[in-house]
mmCIF file of C-alpha atoms in Angstrom:
data_model
loop_
_atom_site.group_PDB
_atom_site.id
_atom_site.type_symbol
_atom_site.label_atom_id
_atom_site.label_comp_id
_atom_site.label_asym_id
_atom_site.label_seq_id
_atom_site.Cartn_x
_atom_site.Cartn_y
_atom_site.Cartn_z
ATOM 1 C CA MET H 338 -0.062 0.032 0.188
ATOM 2 C CA LYS H 339 1.405 3.244 -0.925
ATOM 3 C CA TYR H 340 0.784 6.265 1.364
ATOM 4 C CA ASN H 341 1.489 10.034 1.915
ATOM 5 C CA ILE H 342 4.272 10.262 4.280
ATOM 6 C CA LYS H 343 3.966 13.601 5.106
ATOM 7 C CA GLN H 344 0.363 13.403 5.479
ATOM 8 C CA PHE H 345 0.373 10.377 7.948
ATOM 9 C CA THR H 346 3.343 11.548 9.829
ATOM 10 C CA ILE H 347 1.526 15.102 10.948
ATOM 11 C CA LYS H 348 -1.817 13.218 11.336
ATOM 12 C CA THR H 349 -0.204 10.618 14.059
ATOM 13 C CA LEU H 350 2.139 12.919 15.387
ATOM 14 C CA CYS H 351 -0.948 15.025 16.380
ATOM 15 C CA LEU H 352 -2.584 12.049 17.712
ATOM 16 C CA LEU H 353 0.246 11.346 19.901
ATOM 17 C CA VAL H 354 0.686 14.939 21.246
ATOM 18 C CA LEU H 355 -2.880 14.827 22.504
ATOM 19 C CA PHE H 356 -2.121 11.658 24.365
ATOM 20 C CA VAL H 357 0.909 13.135 26.168
ATOM 21 C CA LEU H 358 -1.182 16.413 26.849
ATOM 22 C CA VAL H 359 -3.972 14.516 28.465
ATOM 23 C CA PHE H 360 -1.342 12.646 30.312
ATOM 24 C CA PHE H 361 0.802 14.874 31.784
ATOM 25 C CA VAL H 362 -2.706 17.042 32.786
ATOM 26 C CA ASN H 363 -3.822 14.008 34.615
ATOM 27 C CA ILE H 364 -0.865 13.682 36.777
ATOM 28 C CA ALA H 365 -0.897 17.453 37.120
ATOM 29 C CA VAL H 366 -4.483 17.709 38.500
ATOM 30 C CA GLN H 367 -4.538 14.364 40.428
ATOM 31 C CA GLU H 368 -3.573 16.107 43.804
ATOM 32 C CA ASP H 369 -5.941 17.510 46.023
ATOM 33 C CA SER H 370 -6.014 21.050 44.900
ATOM 34 C CA ALA H 371 -7.998 22.042 48.323
ATOM 35 C CA THR H 372 -4.985 21.412 50.215
ATOM 36 C CA LEU H 373 -2.063 21.289 48.004
ATOM 37 C CA PRO H 374 -2.013 24.018 45.058
ATOM 38 C CA LEU H 375 -0.674 23.197 41.896
ATOM 39 C CA TYR H 376 2.867 23.913 41.450
ATOM 40 C CA GLN H 377 3.808 26.424 39.378
ATOM 41 C CA MET H 378 6.572 26.323 36.911
ATOM 42 C CA PRO H 379 9.760 28.870 37.446
ATOM 43 C CA ASP H 380 10.133 31.422 34.931
ATOM 44 C CA LYS H 381 12.941 29.826 32.729
ATOM 45 C CA GLU H 382 14.347 33.070 31.690
ATOM 46 C CA ALA H 383 14.888 34.272 35.104
ATOM 47 C CA VAL H 384 18.350 34.436 36.979
ATOM 48 C CA LEU H 385 17.965 33.037 40.357
ATOM 49 C CA THR H 386 20.231 33.274 43.280
ATOM 50 C CA PRO H 387 21.756 29.989 44.613
ATOM 51 C CA LYS H 388 19.249 29.834 47.435
ATOM 52 C CA GLU H 389 16.614 30.319 45.419
ATOM 53 C CA LEU H 390 17.335 27.939 42.813
ATOM 54 C CA PHE H 391 17.589 25.257 45.611
ATOM 55 C CA LEU H 392 14.072 26.317 46.712
ATOM 56 C CA GLU H 393 12.792 25.967 43.245
ATOM 57 C CA THR H 394 14.449 22.517 42.777
ATOM 58 C CA TRP H 395 12.866 21.426 46.099
ATOM 59 C CA ASN H 396 9.550 22.480 45.370
ATOM 60 C CA LEU H 397 9.715 20.964 41.706
ATOM 61 C CA VAL H 398 10.709 17.511 43.112
ATOM 62 C CA LYS H 399 8.163 17.665 45.963
ATOM 63 C CA LYS H 400 5.218 18.255 43.891
ATOM 64 C CA ASN H 401 6.017 16.465 40.591
ATOM 65 C CA TYR H 402 8.041 13.165 41.421
ATOM 66 C CA TRP H 403 6.330 9.860 40.698
ATOM 67 C CA ASP H 404 6.634 8.750 43.848
ATOM 68 C CA ASN H 405 4.646 11.130 46.260
ATOM 69 C CA GLU H 406 6.267 9.788 49.256
ATOM 70 C CA LEU H 407 9.826 10.496 47.989
ATOM 71 C CA ASN H 408 11.432 7.381 48.754
ATOM 72 C CA GLU H 409 9.735 7.046 52.015
ATOM 73 C CA GLN H 410 11.253 10.477 53.422
ATOM 74 C CA ASN H 411 10.435 13.693 55.094
ATOM 75 C CA TRP H 412 11.196 16.134 52.330
ATOM 76 C CA SER H 413 11.154 18.944 54.415
ATOM 77 C CA HIS H 414 14.342 17.874 56.057
ATOM 78 C CA TRP H 415 16.562 18.784 52.798
ATOM 79 C CA LYS H 416 15.154 22.299 53.170
ATOM 80 C CA LYS H 417 16.255 22.624 57.017
ATOM 81 C CA ARG H 418 19.350 20.968 56.170
ATOM 82 C CA TYR H 419 20.778 23.137 53.695
ATOM 83 C CA LEU H 420 19.103 26.388 53.376
ATOM 84 C CA SER H 421 20.731 28.299 55.363
ATOM 85 C CA LYS H 422 24.138 26.706 54.642
ATOM 86 C CA ILE H 423 23.589 27.907 50.720
ATOM 87 C CA LYS H 424 25.794 30.846 49.745
ATOM 88 C CA THR H 425 27.363 30.081 46.415
ATOM 89 C CA GLU H 426 26.224 28.349 43.591
ATOM 90 C CA GLU H 427 28.286 25.307 44.266
ATOM 91 C CA ASP H 428 26.522 24.921 47.485
ATOM 92 C CA ALA H 429 23.426 24.863 45.651
ATOM 93 C CA TYR H 430 24.713 22.033 43.156
ATOM 94 C CA VAL H 431 25.810 19.785 46.469
ATOM 95 C CA ALA H 432 22.513 20.324 48.021
ATOM 96 C CA ILE H 433 20.349 19.932 45.019
ATOM 97 C CA ASN H 434 22.514 16.548 44.285
ATOM 98 C CA SER H 435 22.512 15.118 47.427
ATOM 99 C CA MET H 436 18.608 15.921 47.890
ATOM 100 C CA LEU H 437 18.013 14.089 44.325
ATOM 101 C CA ALA H 438 20.336 11.302 45.299
ATOM 102 C CA SER H 439 18.364 10.597 48.315
ATOM 103 C CA LEU H 440 15.195 9.446 45.841
ATOM 104 C CA ASN H 441 17.604 6.546 44.898
ATOM 105 C CA ASP H 442 16.854 7.419 41.355
ATOM 106 C CA PRO H 443 19.495 7.268 38.799
ATOM 107 C CA TYR H 444 17.636 8.926 36.293
ATOM 108 C CA SER H 445 16.257 11.960 38.071
ATOM 109 C CA LYS H 446 19.416 14.452 37.433
ATOM 110 C CA PHE H 447 19.838 18.302 37.868
ATOM 111 C CA LEU H 448 21.506 19.570 34.531
ATOM 112 C CA SER H 449 24.089 22.593 34.557
ATOM 113 C CA SER H 450 23.745 24.709 31.671
ATOM 114 C CA ASP H 451 26.414 22.709 29.782
ATOM 115 C CA GLU H 452 24.969 19.736 30.348
ATOM 116 C CA PHE H 453 21.159 20.973 29.440
ATOM 117 C CA ARG H 454 22.653 22.313 26.392
ATOM 118 C CA GLU H 455 24.083 19.022 25.199
ATOM 119 C CA GLN H 456 20.826 17.142 26.009
ATOM 120 C CA ASN H 457 18.761 19.646 23.793
ATOM 121 C CA ASN H 458 21.210 19.242 21.047
ATOM 122 C CA SER H 459 20.620 15.535 20.959
ATOM 123 C CA ILE H 460 17.040 15.971 20.806
ATOM 124 C CA ASP H 461 17.756 18.532 17.832
ATOM 125 C CA SER H 462 20.063 15.707 16.388
ATOM 126 C CA LYS H 463 23.306 17.638 16.983
ATOM 127 C CA ILE H 464 25.513 15.134 18.456
ATOM 128 C CA TYR H 465 29.109 16.109 19.431
ATOM 129 C CA GLY H 466 31.435 13.403 19.782
ATOM 130 C CA ILE H 467 33.699 10.980 17.646
ATOM 131 C CA GLY H 468 31.027 8.859 16.053
ATOM 132 C CA ILE H 469 31.366 5.238 17.326
ATOM 133 C CA ASN H 470 28.808 2.837 18.863
ATOM 134 C CA ILE H 471 30.086 0.841 21.394
ATOM 135 C CA ALA H 472 29.031 -2.395 23.387
ATOM 136 C CA SER H 473 29.911 -4.178 26.569
ATOM 137 C CA VAL H 474 30.890 -7.662 26.071
ATOM 138 C CA SER H 475 31.805 -9.911 29.199
ATOM 139 C CA GLY H 476 33.227 -6.686 30.829
ATOM 140 C CA LYS H 477 34.862 -5.381 27.648
ATOM 141 C CA ILE H 478 34.366 -2.298 25.592
ATOM 142 C CA TYR H 479 34.259 -2.794 22.010
ATOM 143 C CA VAL H 480 33.648 -0.579 19.002
ATOM 144 C CA VAL H 481 30.487 -2.034 17.006
ATOM 145 C CA ASN H 482 30.162 0.390 14.411
ATOM 146 C CA VAL H 483 31.868 3.786 13.226
ATOM 147 C CA ILE H 484 30.033 6.440 11.218
ATOM 148 C CA LYS H 485 31.534 6.739 7.839
ATOM 149 C CA GLY H 486 33.288 10.226 7.756
ATOM 150 C CA ALA H 487 33.199 10.971 11.371
ATOM 151 C CA PRO H 488 36.229 11.730 13.502
ATOM 152 C CA ALA H 489 36.860 8.124 14.647
ATOM 153 C CA ASP H 490 36.510 6.888 11.012
ATOM 154 C CA LEU H 491 38.942 9.307 9.772
ATOM 155 C CA GLY H 492 41.282 8.558 12.629
ATOM 156 C CA GLY H 493 41.509 4.809 11.676
ATOM 157 C CA VAL H 494 39.061 3.405 14.598
ATOM 158 C CA LYS H 495 37.463 0.035 13.472
ATOM 159 C CA PRO H 496 34.744 -2.168 14.364
ATOM 160 C CA GLY H 497 35.954 -4.792 16.532
ATOM 161 C CA ASP H 498 38.413 -2.429 18.402
ATOM 162 C CA MET H 499 38.511 -3.160 21.842
ATOM 163 C CA ILE H 500 38.698 0.164 24.016
ATOM 164 C CA LEU H 501 41.424 -0.277 26.921
ATOM 165 C CA LYS H 502 41.713 3.349 28.097
ATOM 166 C CA ILE H 503 39.642 6.705 27.626
ATOM 167 C CA ASN H 504 41.859 9.850 28.357
ATOM 168 C CA GLY H 505 43.523 7.895 30.559
ATOM 169 C CA ASN H 506 40.822 5.821 32.323
ATOM 170 C CA ASP H 507 40.827 2.398 32.321
ATOM 171 C CA VAL H 508 37.492 1.091 30.962
ATOM 172 C CA LYS H 509 37.552 -2.480 31.903
ATOM 173 C CA GLY H 510 34.611 -3.293 33.684
ATOM 174 C CA ASP H 511 32.693 -0.361 33.011
ATOM 175 C CA ASN H 512 29.374 -0.290 31.167
ATOM 176 C CA ILE H 513 28.458 1.898 28.226
ATOM 177 C CA PHE H 514 26.916 4.595 29.949
ATOM 178 C CA GLN H 515 30.248 5.293 32.186
ATOM 179 C CA THR H 516 32.299 4.694 28.857
ATOM 180 C CA ALA H 517 30.225 7.132 26.609
ATOM 181 C CA SER H 518 30.803 9.809 29.462
ATOM 182 C CA TYR H 519 34.269 9.717 28.957
ATOM 183 C CA ILE H 520 33.962 10.008 25.451
ATOM 184 C CA LYS H 521 31.589 13.102 25.389
ATOM 185 C CA GLY H 522 33.218 16.372 25.830
ATOM 186 C CA ASN H 523 33.414 20.174 24.146
ATOM 187 C CA LEU H 524 33.330 20.657 20.513
ATOM 188 C CA ASN H 525 36.566 20.677 19.239
ATOM 189 C CA SER H 526 38.387 19.118 22.133
ATOM 190 C CA PHE H 527 40.552 15.875 21.741
ATOM 191 C CA VAL H 528 39.774 12.172 23.285
ATOM 192 C CA ASP H 529 42.863 10.226 23.621
ATOM 193 C CA LEU H 530 41.992 6.424 22.990
ATOM 194 C CA GLU H 531 44.064 3.351 23.674
ATOM 195 C CA ILE H 532 42.732 0.330 21.432
ATOM 196 C CA LEU H 533 43.556 -3.296 21.156
ATOM 197 C CA ARG H 534 43.150 -4.713 17.834
ATOM 198 C CA GLU H 535 45.069 -8.073 16.815
ATOM 199 C CA ASN H 536 46.674 -8.173 20.022
ATOM 200 C CA LYS H 537 48.492 -4.779 19.392
ATOM 201 C CA ARG H 538 47.829 -1.586 21.473
ATOM 202 C CA ILE H 539 47.117 1.624 19.406
ATOM 203 C CA SER H 540 46.652 5.136 20.649
ATOM 204 C CA LYS H 541 44.541 7.189 18.788
ATOM 205 C CA LYS H 542 43.950 11.060 19.336
ATOM 206 C CA ILE H 543 40.596 11.832 17.958
ATOM 207 C CA LYS H 544 38.963 15.586 17.956
ATOM 208 C CA ARG H 545 35.498 15.560 18.746
ATOM 209 C CA ALA H 546 33.196 17.197 16.312
ATOM 210 C CA GLU H 547 29.215 17.897 15.483
ATOM 211 C CA ILE H 548 28.355 14.299 14.132
ATOM 212 C CA LYS H 549 25.650 14.782 11.611
ATOM 213 C CA ILE H 550 23.751 11.471 11.590
ATOM 214 C CA LYS H 551 20.414 9.969 11.207
ATOM 215 C CA THR H 552 18.786 8.317 14.160
ATOM 216 C CA VAL H 553 17.312 5.327 11.861
ATOM 217 C CA GLU H 554 18.722 3.486 9.187
ATOM 218 C CA SER H 555 17.442 0.993 6.718
ATOM 219 C CA GLU H 556 18.294 -1.205 3.864
ATOM 220 C CA ILE H 557 17.054 -4.592 2.021
ATOM 221 C CA MET H 558 19.147 -7.591 3.070
ATOM 222 C CA ASP H 559 18.710 -10.422 0.608
ATOM 223 C CA LYS H 560 15.956 -9.155 -1.627
ATOM 224 C CA GLU H 561 12.956 -10.172 0.758
ATOM 225 C CA ILE H 562 14.236 -8.773 3.932
ATOM 226 C CA GLY H 563 13.819 -5.267 5.501
ATOM 227 C CA TYR H 564 16.308 -4.147 7.924
ATOM 228 C CA ILE H 565 15.690 -1.174 10.242
ATOM 229 C CA ARG H 566 17.919 0.010 12.778
ATOM 230 C CA ILE H 567 17.057 2.441 15.140
ATOM 231 C CA VAL H 568 19.959 4.158 16.941
ATOM 232 C CA SER H 569 18.121 6.319 19.376
ATOM 233 C CA PHE H 570 14.622 7.590 20.008
ATOM 234 C CA ILE H 571 15.700 10.994 21.241
ATOM 235 C CA SER H 572 15.602 12.891 18.041
ATOM 236 C CA SER H 573 12.298 14.888 17.426
ATOM 237 C CA GLU H 574 12.978 14.109 13.926
ATOM 238 C CA GLY H 575 12.605 10.331 14.598
ATOM 239 C CA PRO H 576 8.879 9.711 13.493
ATOM 240 C CA VAL H 577 9.680 11.199 10.307
ATOM 241 C CA GLU H 578 13.008 9.101 9.666
ATOM 242 C CA PHE H 579 11.337 6.072 10.413
ATOM 243 C CA ILE H 580 8.386 6.538 8.264
ATOM 244 C CA ASP H 581 11.075 7.219 5.586
ATOM 245 C CA ALA H 582 12.707 4.204 6.462
ATOM 246 C CA MET H 583 9.452 2.191 6.233
ATOM 247 C CA ASN H 584 8.539 3.721 2.835
ATOM 248 C CA LYS H 585 11.881 2.116 1.844
ATOM 249 C CA VAL H 586 11.242 -1.468 2.974
ATOM 250 C CA LYS H 587 7.398 -1.865 2.913
ATOM 251 C CA ASP H 588 7.420 -3.952 0.131
ATOM 252 C CA THR H 589 9.558 -6.634 1.404
ATOM 253 C CA ASN H 590 8.335 -10.237 2.829
ATOM 254 C CA ALA H 591 9.469 -9.953 6.502
ATOM 255 C CA LEU H 592 11.209 -7.162 8.608
ATOM 256 C CA ILE H 593 14.065 -6.860 11.174
ATOM 257 C CA LEU H 594 13.841 -4.142 13.760
ATOM 258 C CA ASP H 595 17.328 -3.676 15.024
ATOM 259 C CA LEU H 596 17.135 -1.920 18.719
ATOM 260 C CA ARG H 597 20.457 -3.012 20.177
ATOM 261 C CA GLY H 598 22.388 -0.465 21.881
ATOM 262 C CA ASN H 599 19.343 2.104 21.931
ATOM 263 C CA THR H 600 19.517 3.513 25.305
ATOM 264 C CA GLY H 601 15.999 5.329 24.868
ATOM 265 C CA GLY H 602 14.877 8.615 24.347
ATOM 266 C CA LEU H 603 11.624 10.356 23.745
ATOM 267 C CA PHE H 604 8.511 8.455 25.058
ATOM 268 C CA GLN H 605 6.151 9.694 22.099
ATOM 269 C CA ASN H 606 8.176 8.186 19.470
ATOM 270 C CA ALA H 607 8.248 4.767 21.516
ATOM 271 C CA VAL H 608 4.533 4.870 21.053
ATOM 272 C CA PHE H 609 4.758 6.105 17.566
ATOM 273 C CA VAL H 610 7.058 3.307 16.398
ATOM 274 C CA ALA H 611 4.942 0.573 18.306
ATOM 275 C CA ASN H 612 1.836 1.701 16.882
ATOM 276 C CA MET H 613 2.965 1.101 13.001
ATOM 277 C CA PHE H 614 3.105 -2.701 13.675
ATOM 278 C CA LEU H 615 0.128 -2.815 15.622
ATOM 279 C CA ASP H 616 -3.843 -2.857 14.241
ATOM 280 C CA GLU H 617 -4.984 -3.073 17.725
ATOM 281 C CA GLY H 618 -4.318 -3.814 21.230
ATOM 282 C CA LYS H 619 -2.032 -1.853 24.449
ATOM 283 C CA ILE H 620 0.925 -0.475 23.756
ATOM 284 C CA VAL H 621 2.023 0.861 27.090
ATOM 285 C CA LYS H 622 0.529 1.564 30.539
ATOM 286 C CA VAL H 623 1.709 4.656 32.296
ATOM 287 C CA ILE H 624 1.189 4.724 36.201
ATOM 288 C CA GLY H 625 1.960 8.499 37.532
ATOM 289 C CA ARG H 626 2.117 10.228 40.900
ATOM 290 C CA GLY H 627 -0.506 8.710 43.548
ATOM 291 C CA GLY H 628 -1.295 5.804 41.091
ATOM 292 C CA HIS H 629 -2.954 7.680 38.315
ATOM 293 C CA ASN H 630 -2.700 5.740 35.111
ATOM 294 C CA SER H 631 -3.036 6.145 31.385
ATOM 295 C CA SER H 632 -3.056 3.339 28.918
ATOM 296 C CA TYR H 633 -1.534 3.839 25.238
ATOM 297 C CA THR H 634 -3.542 1.633 22.507
ATOM 298 C CA ALA H 635 -2.837 1.048 19.104
ATOM 299 C CA GLU H 636 -4.719 3.813 16.946
ATOM 300 C CA GLU H 637 -6.147 3.560 13.507
ATOM 301 C CA LYS H 638 -3.858 4.532 10.867
ATOM 302 C CA GLU H 639 -3.574 4.387 6.938
ATOM 303 C CA TYR H 640 -0.782 1.740 7.022
ATOM 304 C CA THR H 641 0.293 -1.067 9.322
ATOM 305 C CA TYR H 642 3.416 -3.253 8.541
ATOM 306 C CA ASP H 643 1.743 -6.871 9.212
ATOM 307 C CA LYS H 644 4.537 -8.897 7.848
ATOM 308 C CA PRO H 645 6.949 -11.433 9.842
ATOM 309 C CA LEU H 646 8.667 -9.426 12.011
ATOM 310 C CA ILE H 647 11.967 -9.826 14.659
ATOM 311 C CA VAL H 648 13.381 -7.347 17.011
ATOM 312 C CA LEU H 649 16.772 -7.434 18.084
ATOM 313 C CA VAL H 650 17.965 -6.398 21.553
ATOM 314 C CA ASP H 651 20.511 -6.474 24.020
ATOM 315 C CA GLY H 652 21.709 -5.208 27.454
ATOM 316 C CA GLU H 653 21.720 -1.718 26.200
ATOM 317 C CA SER H 654 18.598 -1.768 24.725
ATOM 318 C CA ALA H 655 16.638 0.363 27.263
ATOM 319 C CA SER H 656 13.652 2.690 28.125
ATOM 320 C CA ALA H 657 11.984 3.557 24.899
ATOM 321 C CA SER H 658 13.338 0.516 23.007
ATOM 322 C CA GLU H 659 11.888 -1.523 25.793
ATOM 323 C CA ILE H 660 8.461 -0.054 25.449
ATOM 324 C CA VAL H 661 8.747 -0.967 21.838
ATOM 325 C CA SER H 662 10.004 -4.383 22.357
ATOM 326 C CA ALA H 663 7.540 -5.252 25.192
ATOM 327 C CA ALA H 664 4.363 -3.839 23.112
ATOM 328 C CA LEU H 665 5.403 -6.019 20.112
ATOM 329 C CA LYS H 666 6.304 -9.171 22.186
ATOM 330 C CA ASP H 667 3.211 -9.047 24.476
ATOM 331 C CA ASN H 668 0.839 -8.604 21.806
ATOM 332 C CA GLY H 669 2.451 -11.409 19.942
ATOM 333 C CA ARG H 670 3.350 -9.194 16.890
ATOM 334 C CA ALA H 671 7.235 -9.884 16.829
ATOM 335 C CA MET H 672 9.540 -12.482 17.933
ATOM 336 C CA ILE H 673 12.526 -11.109 20.427
ATOM 337 C CA VAL H 674 15.880 -11.890 19.514
ATOM 338 C CA GLY H 675 19.213 -11.055 21.408
ATOM 339 C CA THR H 676 19.873 -10.631 25.101
ATOM 340 C CA LYS H 677 17.754 -9.424 27.974
ATOM 341 C CA THR H 678 17.192 -5.832 27.875
ATOM 342 C CA PHE H 679 18.363 -3.081 30.350
ATOM 343 C CA GLY H 680 15.435 -2.953 32.576
ATOM 344 C CA LYS H 681 14.311 0.887 32.449
ATOM 345 C CA GLY H 682 10.830 1.196 33.512
ATOM 346 C CA VAL H 683 10.340 4.830 34.171
ATOM 347 C CA VAL H 684 9.475 8.107 32.525
ATOM 348 C CA GLN H 685 11.422 11.290 32.726
ATOM 349 C CA LYS H 686 10.015 14.694 31.916
ATOM 350 C CA VAL H 687 12.694 17.403 30.927
ATOM 351 C CA TYR H 688 12.146 20.550 33.071
ATOM 352 C CA ASP H 689 13.602 23.839 31.678
ATOM 353 C CA MET H 690 14.900 25.464 35.025
ATOM 354 C CA PRO H 691 16.299 29.158 35.754
ATOM 355 C CA ASN H 692 19.625 30.217 35.007
ATOM 356 C CA ASN H 693 19.505 28.250 31.811
ATOM 357 C CA MET H 694 19.466 24.965 33.740
ATOM 358 C CA GLY H 695 17.368 21.791 33.522
ATOM 359 C CA MET H 696 16.634 18.870 35.253
ATOM 360 C CA ASN H 697 15.533 15.407 34.208
ATOM 361 C CA LEU H 698 12.913 13.943 36.816
ATOM 362 C CA THR H 699 11.038 10.841 36.923
ATOM 363 C CA ILE H 700 7.400 11.292 36.664
ATOM 364 C CA ALA H 701 6.088 8.201 36.020
ATOM 365 C CA ARG H 702 6.658 4.368 35.729
ATOM 366 C CA TYR H 703 5.440 2.258 32.960
ATOM 367 C CA LEU H 704 3.786 -1.556 32.639
ATOM 368 C CA THR H 705 3.836 -3.778 29.449
ATOM 369 C CA PRO H 706 0.791 -4.398 27.894
ATOM 370 C CA ASN H 707 0.471 -7.828 30.223
ATOM 371 C CA GLY H 708 1.155 -5.709 33.242
ATOM 372 C CA ASN H 709 4.612 -6.645 33.712
ATOM 373 C CA ASP H 710 6.847 -4.100 35.597
ATOM 374 C CA ILE H 711 10.155 -4.529 33.597
ATOM 375 C CA ASN H 712 12.315 -1.739 35.681
ATOM 376 C CA LYS H 713 15.664 -3.423 37.027
ATOM 377 C CA LYS H 714 14.520 -6.487 35.471
ATOM 378 C CA GLY H 715 14.340 -6.054 31.665
ATOM 379 C CA ILE H 716 12.800 -8.108 28.931
ATOM 380 C CA GLU H 717 13.604 -11.663 28.218
ATOM 381 C CA PRO H 718 14.082 -12.248 24.515
ATOM 382 C CA ASN H 719 12.241 -15.389 22.996
ATOM 383 C CA TYR H 720 15.551 -16.498 21.432
ATOM 384 C CA PHE H 721 18.514 -15.954 23.576
ATOM 385 C CA VAL H 722 21.492 -15.238 21.115
ATOM 386 C CA GLU H 723 24.594 -14.076 22.434
ATOM 387 C CA ILE H 724 27.530 -12.246 20.492
ATOM 388 C CA THR H 725 30.579 -13.678 21.753
ATOM 389 C CA LYS H 726 34.182 -12.099 21.840
ATOM 390 C CA ASP H 727 35.007 -14.381 19.269
ATOM 391 C CA ASP H 728 31.965 -12.775 17.133
ATOM 392 C CA PHE H 729 33.216 -9.047 17.600
ATOM 393 C CA GLU H 730 36.748 -9.981 16.584
ATOM 394 C CA LYS H 731 35.579 -12.175 13.339
ATOM 395 C CA ASN H 732 33.415 -9.205 13.016
ATOM 396 C CA ASN H 733 30.493 -11.820 12.790
ATOM 397 C CA ASP H 734 26.828 -10.755 13.884
ATOM 398 C CA SER H 735 25.469 -13.874 15.321
ATOM 399 C CA GLN H 736 22.101 -12.161 16.582
ATOM 400 C CA LEU H 737 21.382 -10.748 13.042
ATOM 401 C CA ASN H 738 22.271 -13.761 11.196
ATOM 402 C CA PHE H 739 19.946 -15.786 13.395
ATOM 403 C CA ALA H 740 17.155 -13.822 12.795
ATOM 404 C CA LYS H 741 17.512 -13.721 8.860
ATOM 405 C CA ASN H 742 17.795 -17.491 9.295
ATOM 406 C CA MET H 743 14.494 -17.585 10.824
ATOM 407 C CA LEU H 744 12.816 -15.074 8.282
ATOM 408 C CA ARG H 745 14.056 -17.029 5.388
ATOM 409 C CA ASN H 746 12.587 -19.982 6.916
ATOM 410 C CA GLU H 747 9.015 -18.087 7.400
ATOM 411 C CA ILE H 748 9.209 -16.634 3.969
ATOM 412 C CA GLU H 749 9.843 -20.292 2.401
ATOM 413 C CA ARG H 750 7.054 -21.611 4.333
ATOM 414 C CA SER H 751 4.688 -18.879 3.257
ATOM 415 C CA LYS H 752 5.784 -19.738 -0.511
ATOM 416 C CA ILE H 753 4.705 -23.019 0.229
ATOM 417 C CA ALA H 754 1.640 -22.646 1.716
ATOM 418 C CA ALA H 755 0.633 -20.084 -0.966
ATOM 419 C CA LYS H 756 1.194 -22.585 -3.793
ATOM 420 C CA GLU H 757 -1.212 -25.363 -1.995
ATOM 421 C CA ARG H 758 -3.799 -22.965 -1.953
#
């Protein structure tokens, strides 16, 4: 079926924006307004003193954090402990970070102006770095992909290289999130890499640059199998890129959706992608502050890809990736291949804060269509397939090959059945 990409995208995105607005309004009004006035968002253009900045943050968390018991603590404790002691901006940072740490929630973070700008750049698909994708295998960090034309590519970094050190930091045993934090940095600054290739240690000095990439990649394999890889759900352009990718593979007999290494992004992008493969059924259930919940279900649309589908995942597939994977698995729409996912079942909202700062705050948690809470648990694949160290060194994608073989068999069975009819 041929469909108008622009018309479909605008129509579907409008529906999703409406869903998100309804959800956030419901969370805001669920409190008893007679005893607890709604929190008024701070003016992001304002310039506050360190003490005022702390108070704004304290209030925002108290009124909007998903757990209204705030990890079973008296939130007033933090105001009594720090307010009279805050003199400088550094004092405010210490107080705010200590307060947020008490929530035992690694996803609720206060962002400095530089960190907030970097995050917004990611949403606008402006990524600063060296242009590599990495994975952790048995506690070792490997380069799995190098973006063509990016600084790492021009500097001679290759897929299969094992990263030993970054700027002198030994990364053995680190996860990819920790490793990525070493690679990130200011535009035009340098990253010193020590890599292992064919038992030889090699040093590389790579200059960070703006990486112009699309977050969705696609191709056709073996003439009959479509392949779409979503690098990240963070980009506001993601839905448009995904529709473009679907147009390129919609006439194939089967599809592989690759979410490996995709650590998440925008909630609405995940709902958008899952909706493309479902005629009906729940996509995700979101539970906000005080237990209020909203369910997102598949919506009527002009096109649904209804052919055999396999989703590839790994231990770095998180958040939005898990929303898509769980929706397709629980609805029996796709087989999940790979290793258990990361296990991030909570939703954050990005708040513009005064002084050009920001905060990511957990405002809800979500359940899969079958009612499963995957936070800190992950999603088990239908078929467990692990990429070994030997696979990396031989540049052998055993998970992708497994998926292709499954789909080839499925296509062949369909052809035989068609002949017998």
